[in-house]
Amino acid sequence: MEDTEFDKALVAAAFEQAALTGWRDLSVVEAARAAGLPLDRARARCPGPVAVLMRFGLIADQAALADVPSEPLPRDRLFDLLMRRFDVLQQHRSGMLALLQYLPSDPGLALALSAATGRSMAWMLEAAGVPAAGLTGRLRVAGLVAVWMYALRAWKDDQSVDLASTMSALDKALDQAEKVSGALPSGRTPDPPPPAAVDVPAADIVAADPGADEILPAVPPPESPPSPELPQL
């Protein structure tokens, strides 16, 4: 069994166990045993539950990026890419719901996951033909994360076979993002003014690691569609 197929089998087994026992009691060893997978290889590929989630995020991204969307507009390409990710989530729906239910009780895990959706969304933007580098790129990534979170909330409650409610929410959020970007000159985010010289106590400075891997948002999605800075959609 190739590594890709092994990872998919192990991730599927882990989510199946989480659906039965809850994410708190997830054991990668027990998941591997249930799937008939060798423990030594499971240890090498996914040594713990967080690694399972990171691997799952890569699987979802790879499924979305497997081929270039054919839609002519970046906004429509983003819709296609994000729905592909939701299709992967849907394959493990019960385990995913168990994870989302558990996250508020584990801030460490929530923070680790929250450090990574941005990276996935950056890949989605670039794949759709929207640059994600630099300051403007970071604003775009933040905007698309807000779009994803809003759609994720709809997916959580979506009982339809075709994910109609999820598609509607995603479409609505992307439309809102497009309106915001269209209101800007040439669809670009203006450069911010230079900061004023202000003494900031060292205790108030918080370092962030934008390169951390991330899969799912750690904060609940907004009640209404976001208005993210997502220029040039």
PDB file of C-alpha atoms in Angstrom:
ATOM      1  CA  MET A   1       0.000   0.000   0.000  1.00  0.00           C
ATOM      2  CA  GLU A   2       1.401   3.364  -1.041  1.00  0.00           C
ATOM      3  CA  ASP A   3       1.824   6.097   1.556  1.00  0.00           C
ATOM      4  CA  THR A   4      -1.106   8.104   0.194  1.00  0.00           C
ATOM      5  CA  GLU A   5      -3.500   5.180   0.426  1.00  0.00           C
ATOM      6  CA  PHE A   6      -2.118   4.205   3.839  1.00  0.00           C
ATOM      7  CA  ASP A   7      -2.667   7.734   5.140  1.00  0.00           C
ATOM      8  CA  LYS A   8      -6.229   7.813   3.839  1.00  0.00           C
ATOM      9  CA  ALA A   9      -6.987   4.461   5.476  1.00  0.00           C
ATOM     10  CA  LEU A  10      -5.503   5.547   8.806  1.00  0.00           C
ATOM     11  CA  VAL A  11      -7.268   8.917   8.779  1.00  0.00           C
ATOM     12  CA  ALA A  12     -10.577   7.235   7.938  1.00  0.00           C
ATOM     13  CA  ALA A  13     -10.120   4.766  10.789  1.00  0.00           C
ATOM     14  CA  ALA A  14      -9.274   7.574  13.209  1.00  0.00           C
ATOM     15  CA  PHE A  15     -12.377   9.546  12.291  1.00  0.00           C
ATOM     16  CA  GLU A  16     -14.518   6.430  12.570  1.00  0.00           C
ATOM     17  CA  GLN A  17     -13.198   5.845  16.083  1.00  0.00           C
ATOM     18  CA  ALA A  18     -13.695   9.501  17.011  1.00  0.00           C
ATOM     19  CA  ALA A  19     -17.307   9.266  15.873  1.00  0.00           C
ATOM     20  CA  LEU A  20     -17.840   6.400  18.320  1.00  0.00           C
ATOM     21  CA  THR A  21     -15.737   7.434  21.308  1.00  0.00           C
ATOM     22  CA  GLY A  22     -15.333  11.181  20.894  1.00  0.00           C
ATOM     23  CA  TRP A  23     -12.147  12.966  19.926  1.00  0.00           C
ATOM     24  CA  ARG A  24     -10.882  13.137  23.505  1.00  0.00           C
ATOM     25  CA  ASP A  25     -10.449   9.360  23.638  1.00  0.00           C
ATOM     26  CA  LEU A  26      -9.039   8.911  20.140  1.00  0.00           C
ATOM     27  CA  SER A  27      -6.157   6.431  19.976  1.00  0.00           C
ATOM     28  CA  VAL A  28      -4.158   6.192  16.760  1.00  0.00           C
ATOM     29  CA  VAL A  29      -2.989   2.737  17.867  1.00  0.00           C
ATOM     30  CA  GLU A  30      -6.561   1.478  18.228  1.00  0.00           C
ATOM     31  CA  ALA A  31      -7.573   3.125  14.965  1.00  0.00           C
ATOM     32  CA  ALA A  32      -4.695   1.405  13.138  1.00  0.00           C
ATOM     33  CA  ARG A  33      -5.586  -1.940  14.697  1.00  0.00           C
ATOM     34  CA  ALA A  34      -9.226  -1.570  13.715  1.00  0.00           C
ATOM     35  CA  ALA A  35      -8.185  -0.897  10.123  1.00  0.00           C
ATOM     36  CA  GLY A  36      -5.687  -3.762  10.071  1.00  0.00           C
ATOM     37  CA  LEU A  37      -2.776  -1.386   9.508  1.00  0.00           C
ATOM     38  CA  PRO A  38       0.757  -2.102  10.789  1.00  0.00           C
ATOM     39  CA  LEU A  39       1.473  -0.136  13.940  1.00  0.00           C
ATOM     40  CA  ASP A  40       5.077   0.650  13.078  1.00  0.00           C
ATOM     41  CA  ARG A  41       4.040   2.354   9.864  1.00  0.00           C
ATOM     42  CA  ALA A  42       1.157   4.133  11.582  1.00  0.00           C
ATOM     43  CA  ARG A  43       3.631   5.442  14.158  1.00  0.00           C
ATOM     44  CA  ALA A  44       5.878   6.750  11.403  1.00  0.00           C
ATOM     45  CA  ARG A  45       3.083   8.391   9.427  1.00  0.00           C
ATOM     46  CA  CYS A  46       0.812   9.766  12.177  1.00  0.00           C
ATOM     47  CA  PRO A  47       2.316   9.539  15.655  1.00  0.00           C
ATOM     48  CA  GLY A  48      -0.663  11.201  17.361  1.00  0.00           C
ATOM     49  CA  PRO A  49      -4.129  12.720  16.908  1.00  0.00           C
ATOM     50  CA  VAL A  50      -2.767  16.126  15.882  1.00  0.00           C
ATOM     51  CA  ALA A  51      -0.698  14.468  13.167  1.00  0.00           C
ATOM     52  CA  VAL A  52      -3.850  12.716  11.966  1.00  0.00           C
ATOM     53  CA  LEU A  53      -5.542  16.090  11.584  1.00  0.00           C
ATOM     54  CA  MET A  54      -2.565  17.588   9.793  1.00  0.00           C
ATOM     55  CA  ARG A  55      -2.507  14.638   7.420  1.00  0.00           C
ATOM     56  CA  PHE A  56      -6.248  15.018   6.892  1.00  0.00           C
ATOM     57  CA  GLY A  57      -5.772  18.657   5.980  1.00  0.00           C
ATOM     58  CA  LEU A  58      -3.207  17.693   3.360  1.00  0.00           C
ATOM     59  CA  ILE A  59      -5.576  15.071   1.968  1.00  0.00           C
ATOM     60  CA  ALA A  60      -8.362  17.659   1.699  1.00  0.00           C
ATOM     61  CA  ASP A  61      -6.049  20.153   0.009  1.00  0.00           C
ATOM     62  CA  GLN A  62      -4.738  17.562  -2.413  1.00  0.00           C
ATOM     63  CA  ALA A  63      -8.272  16.583  -3.373  1.00  0.00           C
ATOM     64  CA  ALA A  64      -9.111  20.220  -4.052  1.00  0.00           C
ATOM     65  CA  LEU A  65      -5.932  20.823  -6.032  1.00  0.00           C
ATOM     66  CA  ALA A  66      -5.972  17.595  -8.036  1.00  0.00           C
ATOM     67  CA  ASP A  67      -6.903  19.492 -11.202  1.00  0.00           C
ATOM     68  CA  VAL A  68      -7.286  23.127 -12.154  1.00  0.00           C
ATOM     69  CA  PRO A  69     -10.901  24.363 -12.078  1.00  0.00           C
ATOM     70  CA  SER A  70     -12.182  25.275 -15.520  1.00  0.00           C
ATOM     71  CA  GLU A  71     -14.289  28.269 -14.485  1.00  0.00           C
ATOM     72  CA  PRO A  72     -13.123  31.539 -16.103  1.00  0.00           C
ATOM     73  CA  LEU A  73     -13.498  33.732 -12.986  1.00  0.00           C
ATOM     74  CA  PRO A  74     -11.288  33.392  -9.887  1.00  0.00           C
ATOM     75  CA  ARG A  75     -14.383  33.713  -7.679  1.00  0.00           C
ATOM     76  CA  ASP A  76     -15.963  30.683  -9.346  1.00  0.00           C
ATOM     77  CA  ARG A  77     -12.707  28.747  -9.192  1.00  0.00           C
ATOM     78  CA  LEU A  78     -12.560  29.410  -5.452  1.00  0.00           C
ATOM     79  CA  PHE A  79     -16.103  28.117  -5.088  1.00  0.00           C
ATOM     80  CA  ASP A  80     -15.128  24.901  -6.866  1.00  0.00           C
ATOM     81  CA  LEU A  81     -11.950  24.426  -4.831  1.00  0.00           C
ATOM     82  CA  LEU A  82     -13.647  24.986  -1.469  1.00  0.00           C
ATOM     83  CA  MET A  83     -16.537  22.679  -2.315  1.00  0.00           C
ATOM     84  CA  ARG A  84     -14.010  19.967  -3.117  1.00  0.00           C
ATOM     85  CA  ARG A  85     -12.650  20.366   0.401  1.00  0.00           C
ATOM     86  CA  PHE A  86     -16.155  20.090   1.807  1.00  0.00           C
ATOM     87  CA  ASP A  87     -16.624  16.881  -0.178  1.00  0.00           C
ATOM     88  CA  VAL A  88     -13.650  15.416   1.715  1.00  0.00           C
ATOM     89  CA  LEU A  89     -15.062  16.595   5.046  1.00  0.00           C
ATOM     90  CA  GLN A  90     -18.376  15.018   4.131  1.00  0.00           C
ATOM     91  CA  GLN A  91     -16.710  11.617   3.710  1.00  0.00           C
ATOM     92  CA  HIS A  92     -15.854  11.707   7.426  1.00  0.00           C
ATOM     93  CA  ARG A  93     -18.860  13.685   8.620  1.00  0.00           C
ATOM     94  CA  SER A  94     -19.511  11.929  11.945  1.00  0.00           C
ATOM     95  CA  GLY A  95     -15.871  12.132  12.993  1.00  0.00           C
ATOM     96  CA  MET A  96     -15.645  15.744  11.892  1.00  0.00           C
ATOM     97  CA  LEU A  97     -18.703  16.692  13.936  1.00  0.00           C
ATOM     98  CA  ALA A  98     -17.118  14.959  16.937  1.00  0.00           C
ATOM     99  CA  LEU A  99     -13.985  17.023  16.395  1.00  0.00           C
ATOM    100  CA  LEU A 100     -15.890  20.308  16.116  1.00  0.00           C
ATOM    101  CA  GLN A 101     -17.793  19.485  19.286  1.00  0.00           C
ATOM    102  CA  TYR A 102     -14.561  18.733  21.145  1.00  0.00           C
ATOM    103  CA  LEU A 103     -12.469  21.709  19.992  1.00  0.00           C
ATOM    104  CA  PRO A 104     -13.840  24.304  22.465  1.00  0.00           C
ATOM    105  CA  SER A 105     -12.614  22.137  25.351  1.00  0.00           C
ATOM    106  CA  ASP A 106      -9.053  21.900  24.015  1.00  0.00           C
ATOM    107  CA  PRO A 107      -7.638  25.388  23.362  1.00  0.00           C
ATOM    108  CA  GLY A 108      -4.236  23.965  22.487  1.00  0.00           C
ATOM    109  CA  LEU A 109      -5.604  21.795  19.721  1.00  0.00           C
ATOM    110  CA  ALA A 110      -7.910  24.560  18.566  1.00  0.00           C
ATOM    111  CA  LEU A 111      -4.953  26.953  18.353  1.00  0.00           C
ATOM    112  CA  ALA A 112      -2.860  24.405  16.471  1.00  0.00           C
ATOM    113  CA  LEU A 113      -5.628  23.911  13.937  1.00  0.00           C
ATOM    114  CA  SER A 114      -6.392  27.616  13.806  1.00  0.00           C
ATOM    115  CA  ALA A 115      -2.762  28.287  12.832  1.00  0.00           C
ATOM    116  CA  ALA A 116      -3.343  26.188   9.574  1.00  0.00           C
ATOM    117  CA  THR A 117      -6.543  26.972   7.701  1.00  0.00           C
ATOM    118  CA  GLY A 118      -4.732  30.087   6.511  1.00  0.00           C
ATOM    119  CA  ARG A 119      -2.115  28.000   4.802  1.00  0.00           C
ATOM    120  CA  SER A 120      -4.760  25.870   3.127  1.00  0.00           C
ATOM    121  CA  MET A 121      -6.662  28.979   2.077  1.00  0.00           C
ATOM    122  CA  ALA A 122      -3.471  30.487   0.658  1.00  0.00           C
ATOM    123  CA  TRP A 123      -3.125  27.414  -1.551  1.00  0.00           C
ATOM    124  CA  MET A 124      -6.744  27.753  -2.638  1.00  0.00           C
ATOM    125  CA  LEU A 125      -6.211  31.393  -3.570  1.00  0.00           C
ATOM    126  CA  GLU A 126      -3.061  30.688  -5.558  1.00  0.00           C
ATOM    127  CA  ALA A 127      -4.729  27.759  -7.312  1.00  0.00           C
ATOM    128  CA  ALA A 128      -7.603  30.070  -8.284  1.00  0.00           C
ATOM    129  CA  GLY A 129      -5.146  32.573  -9.742  1.00  0.00           C
ATOM    130  CA  VAL A 130      -5.277  35.059  -6.868  1.00  0.00           C
ATOM    131  CA  PRO A 131      -1.863  35.977  -5.381  1.00  0.00           C
ATOM    132  CA  ALA A 132      -1.563  35.258  -1.668  1.00  0.00           C
ATOM    133  CA  ALA A 133       1.883  36.709  -0.961  1.00  0.00           C
ATOM    134  CA  GLY A 134       2.771  39.934   0.786  1.00  0.00           C
ATOM    135  CA  LEU A 135       0.575  42.170   2.913  1.00  0.00           C
ATOM    136  CA  THR A 136      -2.260  42.240   0.391  1.00  0.00           C
ATOM    137  CA  GLY A 137      -2.026  38.476   0.067  1.00  0.00           C
ATOM    138  CA  ARG A 138      -2.377  38.069   3.810  1.00  0.00           C
ATOM    139  CA  LEU A 139      -5.524  40.167   3.736  1.00  0.00           C
ATOM    140  CA  ARG A 140      -6.866  37.948   0.998  1.00  0.00           C
ATOM    141  CA  VAL A 141      -6.049  34.847   3.025  1.00  0.00           C
ATOM    142  CA  ALA A 142      -7.796  36.296   6.089  1.00  0.00           C
ATOM    143  CA  GLY A 143     -10.808  37.074   3.946  1.00  0.00           C
ATOM    144  CA  LEU A 144     -10.999  33.577   2.525  1.00  0.00           C
ATOM    145  CA  VAL A 145     -10.628  32.073   6.002  1.00  0.00           C
ATOM    146  CA  ALA A 146     -13.700  34.096   7.023  1.00  0.00           C
ATOM    147  CA  VAL A 147     -15.553  32.770   3.976  1.00  0.00           C
ATOM    148  CA  TRP A 148     -14.551  29.196   4.859  1.00  0.00           C
ATOM    149  CA  MET A 149     -15.657  29.571   8.463  1.00  0.00           C
ATOM    150  CA  TYR A 150     -19.043  30.912   7.456  1.00  0.00           C
ATOM    151  CA  ALA A 151     -19.575  28.009   5.055  1.00  0.00           C
ATOM    152  CA  LEU A 152     -18.297  25.528   7.642  1.00  0.00           C
ATOM    153  CA  ARG A 153     -21.042  26.592  10.008  1.00  0.00           C
ATOM    154  CA  ALA A 154     -23.602  25.866   7.313  1.00  0.00           C
ATOM    155  CA  TRP A 155     -21.971  22.513   6.546  1.00  0.00           C
ATOM    156  CA  LYS A 156     -22.191  21.509  10.199  1.00  0.00           C
ATOM    157  CA  ASP A 157     -25.989  21.757  10.090  1.00  0.00           C
ATOM    158  CA  ASP A 158     -26.436  20.689   6.464  1.00  0.00           C
ATOM    159  CA  GLN A 159     -28.337  17.401   6.288  1.00  0.00           C
ATOM    160  CA  SER A 160     -28.868  17.455   2.522  1.00  0.00           C
ATOM    161  CA  VAL A 161     -27.261  14.848   0.297  1.00  0.00           C
ATOM    162  CA  ASP A 162     -26.016  17.420  -2.205  1.00  0.00           C
ATOM    163  CA  LEU A 163     -24.827  19.914   0.444  1.00  0.00           C
ATOM    164  CA  ALA A 164     -27.224  22.517  -0.949  1.00  0.00           C
ATOM    165  CA  SER A 165     -27.146  24.649   2.213  1.00  0.00           C
ATOM    166  CA  THR A 166     -23.362  24.593   2.276  1.00  0.00           C
ATOM    167  CA  MET A 167     -23.154  25.637  -1.366  1.00  0.00           C
ATOM    168  CA  SER A 168     -25.646  28.428  -0.759  1.00  0.00           C
ATOM    169  CA  ALA A 169     -23.699  29.746   2.236  1.00  0.00           C
ATOM    170  CA  LEU A 170     -20.400  29.557   0.386  1.00  0.00           C
ATOM    171  CA  ASP A 171     -21.878  31.301  -2.639  1.00  0.00           C
ATOM    172  CA  LYS A 172     -23.322  34.025  -0.404  1.00  0.00           C
ATOM    173  CA  ALA A 173     -20.043  34.581   1.432  1.00  0.00           C
ATOM    174  CA  LEU A 174     -18.021  34.738  -1.782  1.00  0.00           C
ATOM    175  CA  ASP A 175     -20.509  37.219  -3.225  1.00  0.00           C
ATOM    176  CA  GLN A 176     -20.049  39.415  -0.166  1.00  0.00           C
ATOM    177  CA  ALA A 177     -16.279  39.172  -0.475  1.00  0.00           C
ATOM    178  CA  GLU A 178     -16.500  40.091  -4.152  1.00  0.00           C
ATOM    179  CA  LYS A 179     -18.593  43.178  -3.354  1.00  0.00           C
ATOM    180  CA  VAL A 180     -16.000  44.341  -0.844  1.00  0.00           C
ATOM    181  CA  SER A 181     -13.141  43.840  -3.276  1.00  0.00           C
ATOM    182  CA  GLY A 182     -15.096  45.496  -6.098  1.00  0.00           C
ATOM    183  CA  ALA A 183     -15.596  48.633  -4.010  1.00  0.00           C
ATOM    184  CA  LEU A 184     -11.854  49.165  -3.934  1.00  0.00           C
ATOM    185  CA  PRO A 185     -10.051  50.969  -6.782  1.00  0.00           C
ATOM    186  CA  SER A 186      -9.001  48.401  -9.415  1.00  0.00           C
ATOM    187  CA  GLY A 187     -10.044  45.676  -7.000  1.00  0.00           C
ATOM    188  CA  ARG A 188      -6.874  46.151  -4.981  1.00  0.00           C
ATOM    189  CA  THR A 189      -6.444  46.750  -1.291  1.00  0.00           C
ATOM    190  CA  PRO A 190      -4.848  50.158  -0.712  1.00  0.00           C
ATOM    191  CA  ASP A 191      -1.583  50.216   1.151  1.00  0.00           C
ATOM    192  CA  PRO A 192      -2.044  51.153   4.806  1.00  0.00           C
ATOM    193  CA  PRO A 193      -0.679  54.512   5.995  1.00  0.00           C
ATOM    194  CA  PRO A 194       2.667  54.435   7.789  1.00  0.00           C
ATOM    195  CA  PRO A 195       2.235  53.746  11.499  1.00  0.00           C
ATOM    196  CA  ALA A 196       2.593  56.560  13.953  1.00  0.00           C
ATOM    197  CA  ALA A 197       5.430  56.406  16.412  1.00  0.00           C
ATOM    198  CA  VAL A 198       3.820  54.897  19.477  1.00  0.00           C
ATOM    199  CA  ASP A 199       5.527  53.291  22.427  1.00  0.00           C
ATOM    200  CA  VAL A 200       4.117  49.794  22.822  1.00  0.00           C
ATOM    201  CA  PRO A 201       4.821  47.898  26.047  1.00  0.00           C
ATOM    202  CA  ALA A 202       6.754  44.722  25.388  1.00  0.00           C
ATOM    203  CA  ALA A 203       4.063  42.708  27.157  1.00  0.00           C
ATOM    204  CA  ASP A 204       1.524  43.801  24.540  1.00  0.00           C
ATOM    205  CA  ILE A 205       3.518  42.495  21.582  1.00  0.00           C
ATOM    206  CA  VAL A 206       2.326  39.088  20.395  1.00  0.00           C
ATOM    207  CA  ALA A 207       4.330  37.169  17.816  1.00  0.00           C
ATOM    208  CA  ALA A 208       2.460  35.147  15.222  1.00  0.00           C
ATOM    209  CA  ASP A 209       3.712  32.309  13.052  1.00  0.00           C
ATOM    210  CA  PRO A 210       1.915  32.588   9.708  1.00  0.00           C
ATOM    211  CA  GLY A 211       3.761  29.518   8.452  1.00  0.00           C
ATOM    212  CA  ALA A 212       2.142  27.124  10.889  1.00  0.00           C
ATOM    213  CA  ASP A 213       0.054  24.398   9.289  1.00  0.00           C
ATOM    214  CA  GLU A 214      -3.667  24.723   9.790  1.00  0.00           C
ATOM    215  CA  ILE A 215      -6.746  22.750   8.835  1.00  0.00           C
ATOM    216  CA  LEU A 216      -9.874  23.997  10.552  1.00  0.00           C
ATOM    217  CA  PRO A 217     -10.854  27.280  12.134  1.00  0.00           C
ATOM    218  CA  ALA A 218     -10.636  27.479  15.890  1.00  0.00           C
ATOM    219  CA  VAL A 219     -13.212  30.194  16.363  1.00  0.00           C
ATOM    220  CA  PRO A 220     -16.925  29.913  15.625  1.00  0.00           C
ATOM    221  CA  PRO A 221     -18.021  31.328  12.277  1.00  0.00           C
ATOM    222  CA  PRO A 222     -19.907  34.632  12.199  1.00  0.00           C
ATOM    223  CA  GLU A 223     -23.684  34.753  12.224  1.00  0.00           C
ATOM    224  CA  SER A 224     -23.815  36.661   8.939  1.00  0.00           C
ATOM    225  CA  PRO A 225     -21.668  36.534   5.802  1.00  0.00           C
ATOM    226  CA  PRO A 226     -18.256  38.113   6.344  1.00  0.00           C
ATOM    227  CA  SER A 227     -16.996  41.165   4.548  1.00  0.00           C
ATOM    228  CA  PRO A 228     -13.396  40.063   4.088  1.00  0.00           C
ATOM    229  CA  GLU A 229     -10.690  41.876   2.198  1.00  0.00           C
ATOM    230  CA  LEU A 230     -10.422  39.588  -0.832  1.00  0.00           C
ATOM    231  CA  PRO A 231      -9.283  41.780  -3.740  1.00  0.00           C
ATOM    232  CA  GLN A 232      -9.180  40.782  -7.400  1.00  0.00           C
ATOM    233  CA  LEU A 233     -11.741  37.968  -7.224  1.00  0.00           C
TER     234      LEU A 233
END
